Short mmCIF file of C-alpha atoms and ligand atoms in Angstrom, two decimals:
data_model
loop_
_atom_site.label_atom_id
_atom_site.label_comp_id
_atom_site.label_asym_id
_atom_site.label_seq_id
_atom_site.Cartn_x
_atom_site.Cartn_y
_atom_site.Cartn_z
CA MET A 1 10.78 155.82 115.98
CA LYS A 2 9.27 152.44 115.26
CA ALA A 3 10.63 149.26 116.73
CA ASN A 4 11.32 147.69 113.34
CA THR A 5 13.74 150.42 112.28
CA VAL A 6 15.48 150.49 115.66
CA ASP A 7 16.06 146.78 115.13
CA PHE A 8 18.15 147.56 112.08
CA GLY A 9 20.58 149.45 114.27
CA ILE A 10 19.49 152.97 113.37
CA LYS A 11 19.53 154.23 116.93
CA ASP A 12 23.13 153.15 117.44
CA ALA A 13 24.14 154.58 114.08
CA LEU A 14 22.61 157.99 114.94
CA ALA A 15 24.40 157.98 118.30
CA GLN A 16 27.74 157.10 116.69
CA LEU A 17 27.30 159.91 114.19
CA GLU A 18 26.31 162.37 116.93
CA ILE A 19 22.94 163.15 115.40
CA ARG A 20 20.99 164.96 118.09
CA PRO A 21 17.26 165.81 118.27
CA VAL A 22 17.94 169.26 116.80
CA ASN A 23 21.16 169.82 114.89
CA GLU A 24 22.70 173.16 114.16
CA GLY A 25 22.12 173.76 110.51
CA SER A 26 24.85 176.23 109.78
CA SER A 27 27.95 175.18 111.46
CA THR A 28 31.64 175.00 111.08
CA GLY A 29 31.88 172.25 113.62
CA ALA A 30 32.37 173.75 117.07
CA ILE A 31 30.90 177.06 116.01
CA ASN A 32 27.15 176.90 116.11
CA PHE A 33 25.22 180.03 115.48
CA SER A 34 22.19 179.03 113.56
CA ASN A 35 19.03 180.94 114.21
CA GLY A 36 17.02 179.78 111.23
CA GLU A 37 13.82 177.80 111.08
CA ILE A 38 13.71 174.17 112.11
CA MET A 39 13.66 171.69 109.22
CA GLU A 40 12.58 168.16 109.94
CA SER A 41 14.04 165.17 108.19
CA TYR A 42 11.59 162.37 107.47
CA SER A 43 12.70 158.89 106.52
CA PRO A 44 11.08 157.53 103.37
CA VAL A 45 11.67 154.09 104.87
CA ASP A 46 9.00 154.40 107.57
CA GLY A 47 7.72 157.96 107.28
CA GLN A 48 9.06 158.84 110.73
CA ILE A 49 10.88 162.03 111.69
CA ILE A 50 14.51 161.09 112.23
CA SER A 51 15.67 164.41 113.64
CA SER A 52 15.77 168.06 112.68
CA VAL A 53 18.21 170.74 111.72
CA LYS A 54 18.16 174.50 111.89
CA SER A 55 18.21 176.18 108.53
CA THR A 56 20.71 178.90 107.68
CA SER A 57 19.52 182.49 107.80
CA ARG A 58 21.20 185.25 105.82
CA ALA A 59 22.97 186.43 108.99
CA ASP A 60 24.19 182.89 109.72
CA TYR A 61 25.42 182.63 106.17
CA GLU A 62 27.46 185.81 106.53
CA GLU A 63 29.16 184.34 109.59
CA VAL A 64 29.89 181.09 107.79
CA ILE A 65 31.47 182.82 104.82
CA THR A 66 33.59 184.97 107.13
CA VAL A 67 34.85 181.94 109.03
CA ALA A 68 35.53 180.05 105.79
CA THR A 69 37.37 182.97 104.20
CA GLU A 70 39.53 183.33 107.30
CA ALA A 71 40.27 179.58 107.40
CA PHE A 72 41.39 179.70 103.77
CA LYS A 73 44.19 182.14 104.63
CA SER A 74 45.95 179.55 106.77
CA TRP A 75 44.88 176.34 105.00
CA ARG A 76 46.31 177.49 101.67
CA THR A 77 49.78 177.90 103.20
CA ILE A 78 49.95 174.32 104.45
CA PRO A 79 51.91 172.20 101.94
CA ALA A 80 49.63 170.12 99.75
CA PRO A 81 51.02 166.73 100.93
CA GLN A 82 50.26 167.78 104.52
CA ARG A 83 46.74 168.66 103.47
CA GLY A 84 46.65 165.19 101.95
CA GLU A 85 47.56 163.76 105.35
CA ILE A 86 44.45 165.41 106.82
CA VAL A 87 42.32 163.88 104.08
CA ARG A 88 43.95 160.52 104.84
CA GLN A 89 42.86 160.85 108.47
CA PHE A 90 39.36 161.77 107.34
CA ALA A 91 39.26 158.55 105.27
CA GLU A 92 40.36 156.58 108.34
CA LYS A 93 37.42 157.99 110.30
CA LEU A 94 35.12 157.08 107.43
CA ARG A 95 36.41 153.52 107.56
CA GLU A 96 35.60 153.43 111.29
CA LYS A 97 32.12 154.81 110.75
CA LYS A 98 31.33 153.12 107.44
CA GLU A 99 28.50 150.97 108.79
CA ALA A 100 26.90 153.79 110.78
CA LEU A 101 27.07 156.28 107.94
CA GLY A 102 25.94 153.70 105.38
CA LYS A 103 22.96 153.00 107.58
CA LEU A 104 22.05 156.66 107.93
CA VAL A 105 22.31 157.10 104.15
CA SER A 106 19.99 154.14 103.71
CA TYR A 107 17.52 155.35 106.34
CA GLU A 108 17.41 159.02 105.41
CA MET A 109 17.59 158.58 101.62
CA GLY A 110 16.01 155.15 101.15
CA LYS A 111 18.65 153.33 99.10
CA SER A 112 19.54 149.76 100.07
CA TYR A 113 22.00 149.32 102.94
CA GLN A 114 24.44 147.68 100.49
CA GLU A 115 24.27 150.79 98.32
CA GLY A 116 24.62 152.98 101.41
CA LEU A 117 27.85 151.13 102.25
CA GLY A 118 28.91 151.48 98.61
CA GLU A 119 28.39 155.20 98.83
CA VAL A 120 30.64 155.49 101.89
CA GLN A 121 33.19 153.29 100.11
CA GLU A 122 33.10 155.78 97.24
CA MET A 123 33.97 158.51 99.79
CA ILE A 124 36.90 156.48 101.08
CA ASP A 125 38.09 155.84 97.52
CA ILE A 126 38.04 159.51 96.55
CA CYS A 127 39.92 160.40 99.74
CA ASP A 128 42.61 157.82 98.92
CA PHE A 129 42.78 159.24 95.42
CA ALA A 130 43.07 162.78 96.82
CA VAL A 131 45.90 161.76 99.17
CA GLY A 132 48.00 160.59 96.21
CA LEU A 133 46.95 163.62 94.23
CA SER A 134 48.23 165.91 96.97
CA ARG A 135 51.75 165.16 95.68
CA GLN A 136 50.77 165.46 92.03
CA LEU A 137 49.21 168.88 91.50
CA HIS A 138 51.50 169.26 88.53
CA GLY A 139 51.89 172.12 86.14
CA LEU A 140 53.94 172.11 82.93
CA THR A 141 57.22 173.79 82.05
CA MET A 142 57.57 175.39 78.63
CA HIS A 143 60.48 176.57 76.54
CA SER A 144 60.61 180.32 76.30
CA GLU A 145 61.23 181.91 72.91
CA ARG A 146 63.57 184.38 74.62
CA PRO A 147 67.13 183.51 75.70
CA GLY A 148 67.73 183.22 79.42
CA HIS A 149 64.05 182.97 80.21
CA ARG A 150 62.18 180.19 81.90
CA MET A 151 58.43 179.55 81.69
CA TYR A 152 56.26 177.33 83.78
CA GLU A 153 52.76 177.11 85.14
CA GLN A 154 51.62 176.43 88.64
CA TYR A 155 48.28 175.77 90.28
CA HIS A 156 47.10 177.74 93.28
CA PRO A 157 43.94 177.16 95.32
CA LEU A 158 40.85 179.13 94.39
CA GLY A 159 39.47 179.98 97.83
CA VAL A 160 36.00 179.08 99.07
CA VAL A 161 34.32 176.33 97.07
CA GLY A 162 30.52 176.10 97.29
CA ILE A 163 29.07 172.62 97.02
CA ILE A 164 25.35 172.10 96.38
CA SER A 165 24.47 168.42 96.39
CA ALA A 166 21.40 166.30 95.72
CA PHE A 167 19.50 163.83 97.90
CA ASN A 168 20.34 160.72 95.84
CA PHE A 169 24.02 160.60 96.74
CA PRO A 170 23.78 162.51 99.99
CA VAL A 171 27.38 161.96 101.10
CA ALA A 172 29.56 160.74 98.20
CA VAL A 173 29.08 163.66 95.83
CA TRP A 174 30.09 166.11 98.56
CA SER A 175 33.23 164.08 99.21
CA TRP A 176 34.18 163.99 95.51
CA ASN A 177 34.30 167.76 95.68
CA ALA A 178 35.52 168.31 99.22
CA ALA A 179 38.40 165.79 99.21
CA LEU A 180 39.83 167.26 95.99
CA ALA A 181 39.17 170.86 97.01
CA TRP A 182 40.90 170.32 100.36
CA VAL A 183 44.11 168.88 98.92
CA CYS A 184 44.06 171.71 96.40
CA GLY A 185 44.07 174.14 99.36
CA ASP A 186 40.47 175.33 99.14
CA VAL A 187 37.92 175.45 101.92
CA CYS A 188 34.35 174.29 101.37
CA ILE A 189 30.85 175.44 102.17
CA TRP A 190 28.37 172.62 101.61
CA LYS A 191 24.64 172.84 101.18
CA PRO A 192 23.26 169.31 101.20
CA SER A 193 19.79 168.59 99.85
CA GLU A 194 17.01 169.70 102.20
CA LYS A 195 15.75 166.10 101.86
CA THR A 196 18.88 164.62 103.45
CA PRO A 197 20.24 167.21 105.90
CA LEU A 198 21.28 164.68 108.54
CA CYS A 199 23.75 163.03 106.18
CA GLY A 200 25.30 166.50 105.97
CA VAL A 201 25.44 166.86 109.74
CA ALA A 202 27.01 163.40 110.12
CA CYS A 203 29.77 164.14 107.56
CA GLN A 204 30.37 167.56 109.06
CA ASN A 205 30.80 166.00 112.52
CA ILE A 206 33.37 163.54 111.19
CA ALA A 207 35.32 166.21 109.29
CA ALA A 208 35.21 168.66 112.21
CA GLU A 209 36.67 166.02 114.52
CA VAL A 210 39.65 165.54 112.20
CA PHE A 211 40.32 169.26 111.77
CA LYS A 212 40.04 169.81 115.52
CA ALA A 213 42.43 166.96 116.35
CA ASN A 214 44.98 168.61 114.05
CA ASN A 215 44.47 172.10 115.50
CA LEU A 216 43.17 173.33 112.18
CA PRO A 217 40.40 175.87 111.76
CA GLU A 218 37.08 174.14 111.40
CA GLY A 219 36.05 176.68 108.77
CA ILE A 220 37.88 174.47 106.27
CA SER A 221 34.65 172.48 106.16
CA CYS A 222 31.40 174.40 106.57
CA LEU A 223 27.81 173.27 106.41
CA VAL A 224 24.75 175.33 105.59
CA ASN A 225 21.19 174.09 105.40
CA GLY A 226 18.03 175.17 103.72
CA ASP A 227 16.20 175.31 100.44
CA TYR A 228 17.02 177.04 97.16
CA LYS A 229 17.34 180.41 98.95
CA VAL A 230 20.54 179.27 100.66
CA GLY A 231 21.77 177.95 97.31
CA GLU A 232 21.07 181.40 95.90
CA PHE A 233 23.14 183.08 98.65
CA MET A 234 26.00 180.93 97.45
CA SER A 235 25.63 181.17 93.70
CA LYS A 236 25.35 184.97 93.79
CA ASP A 237 28.23 185.41 96.20
CA THR A 238 31.41 186.83 94.62
CA ARG A 239 33.37 185.50 97.61
CA ILE A 240 32.80 181.97 96.24
CA PRO A 241 34.88 181.54 93.08
CA LEU A 242 33.55 178.07 92.26
CA ILE A 243 30.11 176.55 92.70
CA SER A 244 29.84 172.82 92.17
CA ALA A 245 26.18 171.87 91.82
CA THR A 246 24.59 168.47 91.38
CA GLY A 247 20.88 168.09 90.75
CA SER A 248 18.20 168.68 88.16
CA THR A 249 18.81 170.46 84.88
CA ARG A 250 16.22 173.02 85.97
CA MET A 251 18.21 173.87 89.09
CA GLY A 252 21.50 173.80 87.16
CA LYS A 253 20.31 176.34 84.62
CA ILE A 254 19.43 178.78 87.41
CA VAL A 255 22.72 178.25 89.25
CA ALA A 256 24.72 178.52 86.01
CA GLN A 257 23.13 181.85 85.15
CA GLU A 258 23.63 183.29 88.63
CA VAL A 259 27.26 182.22 88.74
CA ALA A 260 27.95 183.34 85.17
CA ALA A 261 26.39 186.75 85.85
CA ARG A 262 29.27 187.41 88.24
CA LEU A 263 31.80 185.57 86.03
CA GLY A 264 32.33 182.86 88.62
CA LYS A 265 33.11 179.27 87.72
CA SER A 266 30.57 176.50 87.91
CA LEU A 267 30.87 172.75 87.80
CA LEU A 268 27.53 171.23 86.90
CA GLU A 269 26.46 167.62 87.12
CA LEU A 270 22.81 167.54 86.10
CA GLY A 271 20.21 165.24 84.61
CA GLY A 272 20.84 162.12 82.57
CA ASN A 273 18.71 159.99 80.26
CA ASN A 274 20.98 157.03 80.05
CA ALA A 275 20.57 154.23 77.56
CA ILE A 276 21.98 150.77 77.02
CA ILE A 277 22.17 149.60 73.41
CA VAL A 278 21.67 145.85 73.07
CA THR A 279 22.93 144.50 69.76
CA PRO A 280 22.43 141.05 68.22
CA ASP A 281 25.90 140.17 69.53
CA ALA A 282 25.09 140.93 73.17
CA ASP A 283 25.50 138.46 76.01
CA ILE A 284 21.87 138.32 77.12
CA LYS A 285 22.58 137.21 80.69
CA MET A 286 24.99 140.09 81.29
CA THR A 287 22.63 142.50 79.59
CA VAL A 288 19.77 141.60 81.90
CA ILE A 289 21.84 141.95 85.07
CA GLY A 290 23.29 145.28 83.89
CA ALA A 291 19.96 146.65 82.80
CA VAL A 292 18.06 145.59 85.92
CA PHE A 293 20.66 146.99 88.33
CA GLY A 294 20.87 150.15 86.23
CA ALA A 295 17.10 150.64 86.20
CA VAL A 296 16.10 149.67 89.73
CA GLY A 297 19.28 150.34 91.75
CA THR A 298 18.69 153.28 94.13
CA ALA A 299 15.05 152.90 92.98
CA GLY A 300 15.98 154.54 89.68
CA GLN A 301 17.15 157.70 91.44
CA ARG A 302 20.76 157.81 90.25
CA CYS A 303 21.65 160.38 87.68
CA THR A 304 23.29 157.41 85.94
CA SER A 305 20.22 155.14 86.19
CA THR A 306 19.34 153.22 83.05
CA ARG A 307 16.17 154.74 81.64
CA ARG A 308 16.19 153.47 78.05
CA LEU A 309 17.03 150.09 76.58
CA ILE A 310 17.56 150.21 72.83
CA ILE A 311 17.27 146.61 71.62
CA HIS A 312 17.82 145.18 68.16
CA GLU A 313 14.65 143.70 66.66
CA SER A 314 16.26 140.27 66.15
CA ILE A 315 16.67 139.71 69.90
CA TYR A 316 13.95 142.04 71.10
CA ASN A 317 11.54 139.36 72.28
CA THR A 318 14.24 137.29 73.98
CA VAL A 319 15.55 140.27 75.96
CA LYS A 320 12.04 141.42 76.80
CA GLU A 321 11.07 138.03 78.22
CA ALA A 322 14.31 137.72 80.20
CA LEU A 323 13.72 141.18 81.68
CA VAL A 324 10.14 140.46 82.65
CA ASP A 325 11.33 137.28 84.35
CA ALA A 326 14.09 139.11 86.21
CA TYR A 327 11.65 141.76 87.47
CA LYS A 328 9.58 138.97 89.03
CA GLN A 329 12.52 138.20 91.33
CA LEU A 330 12.77 141.77 92.67
CA ARG A 331 11.95 142.26 96.32
CA ILE A 332 10.74 145.71 97.32
CA GLY A 333 10.69 146.83 100.92
CA ASN A 334 12.67 148.24 103.83
CA PRO A 335 16.11 148.98 102.35
CA LEU A 336 17.79 148.22 105.67
CA ASP A 337 16.60 144.65 105.34
CA GLU A 338 19.26 143.09 103.15
CA LYS A 339 16.88 140.65 101.50
CA ASN A 340 15.22 143.56 99.63
CA HIS A 341 16.62 144.88 96.35
CA VAL A 342 14.57 148.06 96.06
CA GLY A 343 13.71 150.63 98.72
CA PRO A 344 11.34 153.59 98.64
CA LEU A 345 11.41 156.74 96.55
CA ILE A 346 12.61 159.81 98.41
CA ASP A 347 9.16 161.31 99.11
CA ILE A 348 5.53 161.55 98.08
CA ASP A 349 6.30 164.16 95.41
CA ALA A 350 8.62 161.65 93.75
CA VAL A 351 5.85 159.05 93.88
CA GLU A 352 3.56 161.53 92.15
CA MET A 353 6.10 162.07 89.38
CA TYR A 354 6.46 158.32 88.95
CA ARG A 355 2.69 157.98 88.66
CA LYS A 356 2.44 160.78 86.12
CA ALA A 357 5.21 159.29 83.98
CA LEU A 358 3.50 155.89 83.88
CA HIS A 359 0.23 157.54 82.94
CA GLU A 360 1.91 159.60 80.26
CA VAL A 361 3.77 156.76 78.56
CA VAL A 362 0.50 154.88 78.10
CA GLU A 363 -1.25 158.06 76.91
CA GLU A 364 1.45 158.51 74.30
CA GLY A 365 0.87 154.99 72.98
CA GLY A 366 3.25 152.88 75.08
CA THR A 367 2.44 149.43 76.45
CA MET A 368 3.24 148.32 79.98
CA LEU A 369 5.37 145.17 80.07
CA VAL A 370 5.74 145.20 83.83
CA GLU A 371 2.98 147.17 85.53
CA GLY A 372 3.89 149.80 88.08
CA GLY A 373 1.97 150.81 91.18
CA VAL A 374 2.34 152.22 94.65
CA LEU A 375 2.64 149.58 97.35
CA SER A 376 0.82 149.62 100.66
CA GLY A 377 0.61 147.34 103.66
CA GLU A 378 2.71 146.52 106.66
CA GLY A 379 6.11 148.19 106.62
CA LEU A 380 5.17 150.24 103.56
CA GLU A 381 3.21 152.95 105.40
CA SER A 382 5.45 155.79 104.25
CA GLY A 383 3.65 155.58 100.89
CA CYS A 384 6.98 155.90 99.05
CA TYR A 385 7.39 152.29 97.89
CA VAL A 386 6.68 151.76 94.20
CA LYS A 387 6.95 148.84 91.83
CA PRO A 388 9.75 149.01 89.24
CA ALA A 389 8.00 149.18 85.87
CA ILE A 390 8.89 148.51 82.24
CA ALA A 391 7.13 150.12 79.29
CA GLU A 392 7.50 149.47 75.59
CA ALA A 393 7.76 152.88 74.03
CA LYS A 394 9.01 154.91 71.09
CA PRO A 395 12.17 157.04 71.29
CA HIS A 396 10.41 160.30 70.46
CA TYR A 397 7.75 160.17 73.21
CA ARG A 398 7.95 163.28 75.36
CA ILE A 399 8.17 161.20 78.54
CA VAL A 400 10.97 159.04 77.11
CA GLN A 401 12.92 162.21 76.34
CA HIS A 402 12.45 163.35 79.94
CA GLU A 403 14.36 162.25 83.07
CA THR A 404 11.96 160.86 85.69
CA PHE A 405 13.76 160.00 88.92
CA ALA A 406 12.01 156.65 89.43
CA PRO A 407 12.41 152.96 88.50
CA ILE A 408 10.81 153.14 85.06
CA LEU A 409 12.59 151.51 82.14
CA TYR A 410 11.57 152.27 78.56
CA VAL A 411 12.34 149.55 76.02
CA LEU A 412 12.81 150.73 72.47
CA LYS A 413 13.33 148.68 69.32
CA TYR A 414 15.85 149.39 66.57
CA SER A 415 16.49 147.73 63.25
CA GLY A 416 19.44 147.79 60.86
CA GLY A 417 22.97 148.60 61.96
CA VAL A 418 24.23 149.83 65.32
CA GLU A 419 24.48 153.39 63.94
CA ASN A 420 20.67 153.50 64.11
CA ALA A 421 20.76 152.63 67.80
CA ILE A 422 23.47 155.24 68.41
CA ALA A 423 21.28 157.86 66.73
CA ILE A 424 18.40 157.00 69.08
CA GLN A 425 20.73 157.00 72.08
CA ASN A 426 22.07 160.47 71.22
CA ASN A 427 18.74 161.98 70.32
CA VAL A 428 17.94 163.37 73.78
CA VAL A 429 18.92 166.64 75.44
CA GLN A 430 20.89 164.94 78.21
CA GLY A 431 24.38 163.46 77.83
CA LEU A 432 25.56 161.76 81.00
CA SER A 433 26.01 158.00 80.68
CA SER A 434 25.60 155.37 77.98
CA ALA A 435 26.47 151.75 77.34
CA ILE A 436 26.53 149.10 74.66
CA MET A 437 26.18 145.38 75.16
CA THR A 438 27.99 143.56 72.39
CA ASN A 439 30.78 141.10 71.73
CA ASN A 440 31.28 142.59 68.30
CA LEU A 441 34.43 144.68 68.19
CA ARG A 442 33.24 146.80 65.28
CA GLU A 443 30.04 147.77 67.07
CA ALA A 444 31.85 148.51 70.33
CA GLU A 445 34.50 150.67 68.68
CA LEU A 446 31.96 152.57 66.58
CA PHE A 447 30.00 153.30 69.76
CA LEU A 448 33.16 154.73 71.37
CA SER A 449 34.29 156.59 68.25
CA VAL A 450 33.71 160.23 67.34
CA ALA A 451 30.55 159.09 65.54
CA GLY A 452 29.42 157.16 68.60
CA SER A 453 27.94 158.07 71.96
CA ASP A 454 27.85 161.80 72.75
CA CYS A 455 27.83 161.22 76.52
CA GLY A 456 30.46 161.96 79.17
CA ILE A 457 30.47 158.26 80.05
CA ALA A 458 30.36 155.48 77.44
CA ASN A 459 30.72 151.85 78.58
CA VAL A 460 31.05 148.53 76.83
CA ASN A 461 29.54 145.43 78.41
CA ILE A 462 28.72 147.10 81.70
CA GLY A 463 25.67 149.17 82.61
CA THR A 464 25.28 152.94 82.77
CA SER A 465 25.60 153.37 86.53
CA GLY A 466 28.22 152.52 89.10
CA ALA A 467 31.15 154.55 87.80
CA GLU A 468 34.45 154.27 89.66
CA ILE A 469 35.98 157.41 91.17
CA GLY A 470 39.22 157.17 89.16
CA GLY A 471 37.67 158.51 85.97
CA ALA A 472 36.29 162.00 85.45
CA PHE A 473 32.55 161.92 86.13
CA GLY A 474 30.00 164.08 84.33
CA GLY A 475 28.32 164.65 81.02
CA GLU A 476 27.58 166.83 78.06
CA LYS A 477 24.62 168.85 76.76
CA GLU A 478 21.99 169.47 79.45
CA THR A 479 23.98 167.36 81.90
CA GLY A 480 26.02 170.53 82.30
CA GLY A 481 29.52 169.74 81.03
CA GLY A 482 31.23 169.50 84.43
CA ARG A 483 33.66 166.77 85.47
CA GLU A 484 34.09 165.69 89.06
CA SER A 485 36.06 163.03 90.88
CA GLY A 486 39.06 161.36 89.16
CA SER A 487 41.43 161.99 86.24
CA ASP A 488 42.32 165.72 86.06
CA ALA A 489 38.99 166.96 87.48
CA TRP A 490 41.07 168.57 90.28
CA LYS A 491 42.08 171.39 87.95
CA ILE A 492 38.74 173.14 88.26
CA TYR A 493 39.37 173.61 92.00
CA MET A 494 42.54 175.60 91.30
CA ARG A 495 43.62 178.67 89.41
CA ARG A 496 46.40 178.31 86.87
CA GLN A 497 49.21 180.82 86.84
CA THR A 498 51.73 181.13 84.02
CA ASN A 499 55.13 182.38 85.17
CA THR A 500 57.94 183.76 83.02
CA ILE A 501 61.29 184.38 84.68
CA ASN A 502 64.11 186.34 83.07
CA TYR A 503 67.54 185.49 84.49
CA THR A 504 69.56 187.72 82.12
CA LYS A 505 70.55 191.37 82.26
CA ASP A 506 68.54 192.17 79.10
CA LEU A 507 64.87 192.71 78.61
CA PRO A 508 63.97 191.23 75.22
CA LEU A 509 60.30 191.45 74.31
CA ALA A 510 58.28 188.53 73.06
CA GLN A 511 57.34 188.35 69.38
CA GLY A 512 60.64 190.17 68.64
CA ILE A 513 59.13 193.61 69.27
CA LYS A 514 61.68 196.41 69.48
CA PHE A 515 61.15 199.09 72.11
CA ASP A 516 64.36 201.03 72.67
CA LEU A 517 64.52 204.01 75.00
C1 UN1 B 1 24.72 160.49 90.92
O1 UN1 B 1 23.73 159.77 90.72
O2 UN1 B 1 24.60 161.72 91.09
O3 UN1 B 1 28.09 156.18 88.76
C2 UN1 B 1 26.08 159.95 91.10
C3 UN1 B 1 27.30 156.03 89.70
C4 UN1 B 1 27.74 156.50 91.06
C5 UN1 B 1 27.54 157.96 91.21
C6 UN1 B 1 26.22 158.49 90.79
N1 UN1 B 1 29.13 156.17 91.24
O4 UN1 B 1 26.21 155.50 89.57
#
């Protein structure tokens, strides 16, 4: 490891998180039985190998599922508020290790240290939410049509929940699922992205410590590692009633079909193509801050990243100039160095996709407003650092319709009323996040109305990214339809049971049917 990264405290962080030279890839904490191939984790920050993990073989996987299934039998009988207490302790550990974990997220994934800390904060927030929820897994009571009968519904845990997560939020997305699933009484098997396996190991170590301290089976939280093949073990496995998968639409379509083929449940959080509409009544200063953070935050690798800016022609030039000016202030470099705003892309393949997209937008007739390019030089040797770019484009361009996980912002012009901008915003296959910048109540309300945005998230006067955990998170159309995190997203982790109890000596049938013997 290079001196400059050690200086940012990486070595200490790895030690605190118990990241060893080779980490067991399939593990339920104390139980290590991985025999699979070694997978190395490279940092996009400096191109160095951080450490390695063993991938999960089919035989390992069978052991993991057995341990998880066994753990479920006891975990489900623990009262939900007591399960909440375990999640509370997990959140306490996260608070203790926030800096170390935030640093590992930044170093292994490449997002800024501030965003790494934000991601761990998001984990803490969902745990706090889950603790409260553990006393609120409410069902309804209904009035029976029959005398002396009582009806109600209750929620029971599902069993083993499979979590497949992406590299861009290598720890938070797991926790959105795991914290809720745990209070619901489920156990989890997590396959983190093969690009960020050490974040998985670090979280697993923290969770295992909590379960162990409470004499609970460590199979409540299981980790498996590997590529799509391990994901396939999970999505085809009838012993896993729910698969929660975050990633590309391509991956989601495969997972959805495999899970549906066995009539399992899936929760999908897939691609976005998020737009901000900027109307003549927008506050330009706020618009620029929102758009720039949305487009370049996490180097444009959030599923909520702002990819399209739909600007009214009357303010088009003003917004354009303000944006170009703001981009001049951006500092790109080592994300652990807090003076930088933008870190590297995840790997060289991502850089290639960025390059192709820039080429394609120009080919299709677009004009570069802020030129892109791959950076080189001291501290940039990984080859993953790219310049955030802005292109003037048209809504129908193929590349504008497509989600490229990179800091490329397409600016699009609209004329006439806000309904024209809404039509452009909705005219893509994805439906995750959307926003409008306006101080005009009519425009804002129309955007939020049934004739407005068709996305799972629709914001007024804030950007498309940075959702809080309290709301349900997810989107429509090719985003997959799933909802994670807050509100009543917990219900997908449970099975609903309707109960009818007769406390009379008669047996009347519903719908007044007579059946006398
Ligand atoms: C993702 O990119 O998969 O709303 C999740 C946000 C974050 C989560 C993004 N809270 O930008």
